[in-house]
Amino acid sequence: MKVGILTSGGDSPGMNACVRALVRVGISNGFEMIGIIGGLQGLLDQKFRLMEARSVANIIHRGGTVLTTGRSKEFRTLEGQMKAAQILEKNGFDALVAIGGNGTMRGLHKLQQVWNGRIIGLPGTIDNDIYGTDYSIGFDTAVNNAIDAVDKIRDTAQAFDRFFLIEVMGRHSGAIALDVGISCGAEAILMPETVTNLKRVAEDIVAGRERGKNFAFIIVAEGDEEGDAMEISRKMSGLVGEQCRVSVLGYIQRGGNPTRQDRILATKLGAYAIDCIKQGKTGILVGEVKGELAETPFEESYTKKRSLDSYLIGLIDALTI
Ligand code: F6P
C-alpha cells in the first residue's frame, strides 16, 4: 500500500501530531507513507517526500504543519482534479489522506469521482465547522489561545473602565466566538449563526453600566453579518456613547503548541484513518462524535451545517445580568 498524506487549507495546531500518527501507524502496518508538500497544489506539482518513522520525530508538540499547506485554485477545476488523478495513478498511489477543512473535503469529494484509490479526509481547522465531528483538530488550541489573550485585554479594560470589541477568527463560523465569549464572560457574542442586533447590544451595555459594571467587552466572529470589527466598533461607539476600542486577535489564534485535547484527537483520527484504508474504506471524513469514532460521506461533511450548542447560546443573556 502506498499512501499519500497532505495538509490543506488553513493550518491548525495538531496537524503535525496527526501526520505523525498517520506515518507511524501506517509504517507499523507495512504501508509506504509519502508526504505531499504544500497541500492539494503540492499534489499537482508532484512534491513528494518519503516519510520514515524518524521523519516525524519531535513534531507532536508543534503548531503549523511540517508538510506545509495551501489553497489551490487549479484543484478546484475539473482539469485539476483529472490531473491529480493521473499523477496519483502514475506514481502508484493506492490511497490518499488529507487533513483540512470544508474546502478540502469538497476537493476530496471531487477527486473521488475521477480516481479509484481510497480517499480519507480528516477534520483539521480551527473553525470547528465540519459536519461529522464534534471537534476538529486545532479548535481547542485556538480557543485556548484566544481565551489567554482575552483575559489579558480584560485586565486592562477593567483597569481603565473601558469598553472593548474583540474579534476572533471564523469567516463562516461562530464556534470560536461562542466558546471564547462564554469562557471569558463577554457581555455579548456576535456570530454569523445568530442575528446581530447592535441596538439591543448597545442598550444592554448601557444598562450594565447603570447597574454598576465598570467595564465591558464584546466578542465578535470575523464573519458576523454586521461587518468587521472596525465597522462594528464605529457603530457601537455611536450607540453606546463612549469609545469602543478594538482588538483583532488574528493569526495568533492559529499557532502554538497543541493542547492535550488536540494531540489526542489528532493521534486517534490519524490512526483510525489507516484502519479505514486497511479495511478498504473510501470517500469518508473520519471524526469523533460523542466520544465515538465516526465516518461521514464527504458530501455530507461539507454540505451539512454543524450546529452550535444552542443551550450555551441560550445562556448568554442570563450570564450577563
Ligand atoms: O479556516 C480557518 C481560518 O482561520 C478562518 O477562520 C479565517 O477566516 C481564515 O482561515 C483565514 O485564512 P487565511 O487568511 O490564511 O486565508
PDB file of N, CA, C and O and ligand atoms in Angstrom, residues 10 71 125-127 169-171 222 251 254, ligand 1:
ATOM      1  N   GLY A  10      -6.373  26.290   5.786  1.00  0.00           N
ATOM      2  CA  GLY A  10      -5.754  26.939   6.947  1.00  0.00           C
ATOM      3  C   GLY A  10      -5.127  25.908   7.869  1.00  0.00           C
ATOM      4  O   GLY A  10      -5.750  24.900   8.187  1.00  0.00           O
ATOM      5  N   ARG A  71      -3.894  26.768  -0.494  1.00  0.00           N
ATOM      6  CA  ARG A  71      -5.226  26.678  -1.099  1.00  0.00           C
ATOM      7  C   ARG A  71      -4.999  26.686  -2.605  1.00  0.00           C
ATOM      8  O   ARG A  71      -4.345  27.594  -3.112  1.00  0.00           O
ATOM      9  N   THR A 125      -9.154  22.099  11.203  1.00  0.00           N
ATOM     10  CA  THR A 125      -9.421  23.539  11.047  1.00  0.00           C
ATOM     11  C   THR A 125      -9.741  24.106  12.417  1.00  0.00           C
ATOM     12  O   THR A 125     -10.437  23.454  13.215  1.00  0.00           O
ATOM     13  N   ILE A 126      -9.271  25.327  12.657  1.00  0.00           N
ATOM     14  CA  ILE A 126      -9.598  25.926  13.960  1.00  0.00           C
ATOM     15  C   ILE A 126     -11.066  26.342  14.016  1.00  0.00           C
ATOM     16  O   ILE A 126     -11.591  26.608  15.082  1.00  0.00           O
ATOM     17  N   ASP A 127     -11.737  26.402  12.854  1.00  0.00           N
ATOM     18  CA  ASP A 127     -13.116  26.928  12.814  1.00  0.00           C
ATOM     19  C   ASP A 127     -14.167  25.984  13.394  1.00  0.00           C
ATOM     20  O   ASP A 127     -15.278  26.411  13.690  1.00  0.00           O
ATOM     21  N   MET A 169     -11.288  34.614  15.129  1.00  0.00           N
ATOM     22  CA  MET A 169     -11.405  34.057  13.775  1.00  0.00           C
ATOM     23  C   MET A 169     -12.715  33.291  13.583  1.00  0.00           C
ATOM     24  O   MET A 169     -13.372  32.898  14.546  1.00  0.00           O
ATOM     25  N   GLY A 170     -13.036  33.055  12.340  1.00  0.00           N
ATOM     26  CA  GLY A 170     -14.258  32.333  11.975  1.00  0.00           C
ATOM     27  C   GLY A 170     -14.970  33.090  10.869  1.00  0.00           C
ATOM     28  O   GLY A 170     -15.871  33.875  11.122  1.00  0.00           O
ATOM     29  N   ARG A 171     -14.526  32.851   9.634  1.00  0.00           N
ATOM     30  CA  ARG A 171     -15.090  33.579   8.497  1.00  0.00           C
ATOM     31  C   ARG A 171     -16.560  33.197   8.287  1.00  0.00           C
ATOM     32  O   ARG A 171     -17.382  34.028   7.960  1.00  0.00           O
ATOM     33  N   GLU A 222     -15.202  37.020  13.022  1.00  0.00           N
ATOM     34  CA  GLU A 222     -14.866  37.864  11.862  1.00  0.00           C
ATOM     35  C   GLU A 222     -15.938  37.796  10.763  1.00  0.00           C
ATOM     36  O   GLU A 222     -16.048  38.703   9.957  1.00  0.00           O
ATOM     37  N   TYR A 251      -4.056  35.952  13.593  1.00  0.00           N
ATOM     38  CA  TYR A 251      -3.380  34.665  13.366  1.00  0.00           C
ATOM     39  C   TYR A 251      -2.753  34.058  14.606  1.00  0.00           C
ATOM     40  O   TYR A 251      -2.375  32.891  14.595  1.00  0.00           O
ATOM     41  N   ARG A 254      -4.086  30.757  15.554  1.00  0.00           N
ATOM     42  CA  ARG A 254      -3.852  29.561  14.757  1.00  0.00           C
ATOM     43  C   ARG A 254      -2.532  28.848  15.077  1.00  0.00           C
ATOM     44  O   ARG A 254      -2.307  27.735  14.607  1.00  0.00           O
TER      45      ARG A 254
HETATM   46  O1  F6P B   1     -10.093  28.375   8.021  1.00  0.00           O
HETATM   47  C1  F6P B   1      -9.564  28.882   9.178  1.00  0.00           C
HETATM   48  C2  F6P B   1      -9.424  30.369   9.158  1.00  0.00           C
HETATM   49  O2  F6P B   1      -8.601  30.602  10.240  1.00  0.00           O
HETATM   50  C3  F6P B   1     -10.662  31.237   9.227  1.00  0.00           C
HETATM   51  O3  F6P B   1     -11.224  31.378  10.488  1.00  0.00           O
HETATM   52  C4  F6P B   1     -10.147  32.527   8.698  1.00  0.00           C
HETATM   53  O4  F6P B   1     -11.131  33.359   8.211  1.00  0.00           O
HETATM   54  C5  F6P B   1      -9.253  32.064   7.609  1.00  0.00           C
HETATM   55  O5  F6P B   1      -8.767  30.799   7.999  1.00  0.00           O
HETATM   56  C6  F6P B   1      -8.128  32.972   7.281  1.00  0.00           C
HETATM   57  O6  F6P B   1      -7.311  32.294   6.397  1.00  0.00           O
HETATM   58  P1  F6P B   1      -6.139  32.877   5.522  1.00  0.00           P
HETATM   59  O7  F6P B   1      -6.026  34.319   5.818  1.00  0.00           O
HETATM   60  O8  F6P B   1      -4.973  32.084   5.947  1.00  0.00           O
HETATM   61  O9  F6P B   1      -6.515  32.592   4.114  1.00  0.00           O
END
